[in-house]
Amino acid sequence: MKTLVWSPAFVRAVKRAVRHHPGLRARIENTLQQLAEDPFHPTLHSHKLKGELAGAWACTVDYENRILFEFVRDPKTGEEEILLLTMGSHEEVY
C-alpha cells in the first residue's frame, strides 16, 4: 500500500467538488483507497499523461471526474508515494 500525499490544490479541489456534489464524497474515498492499494487496478483506468502534463498520471473517479497524481519518493525513507495533484472534470484538469 502506498502513502497518499495531498497537495493543497488537491484539498481545495476535493472540497469544491464535494460542496457542489455531496454524493461524490464516497466515490472519491473509494477511488483513493483503491489508488493506495493498487494504482494500476483496471477500475481506475490509470494512464500516463503527455504534453504539458507529462510525468503526471490520471485515474477516473467516475465518468466525469479525474484525479491527477505523480509518483514521488519520500526523501526521508526513499519509499515511493503518490502525490495527489488535483481533481475535477475532464475539462478542468486537462
Short mmCIF file of C-alpha atoms in Angstrom, two decimals:
data_model
loop_
_atom_site.label_atom_id
_atom_site.label_comp_id
_atom_site.label_asym_id
_atom_site.label_seq_id
_atom_site.Cartn_x
_atom_site.Cartn_y
_atom_site.Cartn_z
CA MET A 1 0.00 0.00 0.00
CA LYS A 2 1.37 3.38 -1.00
CA THR A 3 1.10 6.56 1.04
CA LEU A 4 -1.10 9.26 -0.46
CA VAL A 5 0.21 12.83 -0.10
CA TRP A 6 -2.49 15.50 -0.54
CA SER A 7 -1.28 18.73 -2.19
CA PRO A 8 -3.05 21.97 -1.18
CA ALA A 9 -4.55 22.21 -4.69
CA PHE A 10 -5.99 18.69 -4.34
CA VAL A 11 -7.54 19.53 -0.95
CA ARG A 12 -9.21 22.63 -2.43
CA ALA A 13 -10.44 20.70 -5.48
CA VAL A 14 -11.98 17.93 -3.35
CA LYS A 15 -13.70 20.42 -1.03
CA ARG A 16 -15.12 22.29 -4.03
CA ALA A 17 -16.30 19.09 -5.74
CA VAL A 18 -17.99 17.72 -2.60
CA ARG A 19 -19.63 21.08 -1.87
CA HIS A 20 -21.23 21.06 -5.33
CA HIS A 21 -21.93 17.30 -5.42
CA PRO A 22 -22.19 15.79 -1.89
CA GLY A 23 -22.73 12.28 -3.28
CA LEU A 24 -19.26 12.40 -4.82
CA ARG A 25 -17.53 12.05 -1.43
CA ALA A 26 -17.97 8.25 -1.23
CA ARG A 27 -16.73 7.75 -4.81
CA ILE A 28 -13.65 9.88 -4.11
CA GLU A 29 -12.90 7.93 -0.92
CA ASN A 30 -13.28 4.60 -2.73
CA THR A 31 -11.03 5.76 -5.56
CA LEU A 32 -8.34 6.97 -3.14
CA GLN A 33 -8.45 3.66 -1.25
CA GLN A 34 -8.05 1.72 -4.49
CA LEU A 35 -5.27 4.06 -5.64
CA ALA A 36 -3.32 3.48 -2.42
CA GLU A 37 -3.75 -0.30 -2.70
CA ASP A 38 -3.08 -0.69 -6.44
CA PRO A 39 -2.58 2.42 -8.60
CA PHE A 40 -2.96 0.34 -11.77
CA HIS A 41 -6.15 -1.53 -10.89
CA PRO A 42 -8.29 -1.79 -14.05
CA THR A 43 -11.25 0.04 -12.47
CA LEU A 44 -9.12 3.19 -12.08
CA HIS A 45 -8.19 3.40 -15.78
CA SER A 46 -4.84 4.91 -14.74
CA HIS A 47 -2.89 6.38 -17.63
CA LYS A 48 0.22 8.47 -18.14
CA LEU A 49 -0.29 12.00 -19.43
CA LYS A 50 1.53 13.75 -22.27
CA GLY A 51 2.25 17.31 -23.31
CA GLU A 52 2.22 19.96 -20.60
CA LEU A 53 1.23 17.33 -18.04
CA ALA A 54 4.00 14.87 -18.97
CA GLY A 55 5.19 12.99 -15.90
CA ALA A 56 1.77 13.05 -14.28
CA TRP A 57 -0.84 10.30 -14.25
CA ALA A 58 -4.64 10.37 -14.21
CA CYS A 59 -7.27 7.97 -12.90
CA THR A 60 -11.05 8.08 -13.00
CA VAL A 61 -13.37 8.70 -10.07
CA ASP A 62 -16.48 8.38 -12.22
CA TYR A 63 -17.44 9.13 -15.81
CA GLU A 64 -16.96 12.87 -15.36
CA ASN A 65 -14.19 13.28 -12.72
CA ARG A 66 -10.48 12.56 -12.76
CA ILE A 67 -7.67 12.64 -10.21
CA LEU A 68 -4.21 13.74 -11.35
CA PHE A 69 -1.23 12.36 -9.46
CA GLU A 70 2.51 11.73 -9.60
CA PHE A 71 4.74 9.03 -8.20
CA VAL A 72 7.34 10.62 -5.90
CA ARG A 73 9.95 9.39 -3.40
CA ASP A 74 9.83 10.31 0.27
CA PRO A 75 13.21 11.98 0.87
CA LYS A 76 13.47 10.53 4.38
CA THR A 77 12.55 6.90 3.74
CA GLY A 78 13.06 6.53 -0.01
CA GLU A 79 9.63 4.91 -0.24
CA GLU A 80 7.50 5.60 -3.29
CA GLU A 81 4.44 7.74 -2.54
CA ILE A 82 1.57 9.09 -4.60
CA LEU A 83 1.32 12.89 -4.70
CA LEU A 84 -2.29 13.89 -5.41
CA LEU A 85 -2.11 16.99 -7.62
CA THR A 86 -5.70 17.96 -8.38
CA MET A 87 -9.12 16.63 -9.22
CA GLY A 88 -12.00 17.72 -11.35
CA SER A 89 -13.88 17.18 -14.56
CA HIS A 90 -12.06 16.20 -17.72
CA GLU A 91 -12.12 19.80 -18.96
CA GLU A 92 -10.90 21.22 -15.63
CA VAL A 93 -7.85 19.00 -15.16
CA TYR A 94 -6.63 18.59 -18.74
#
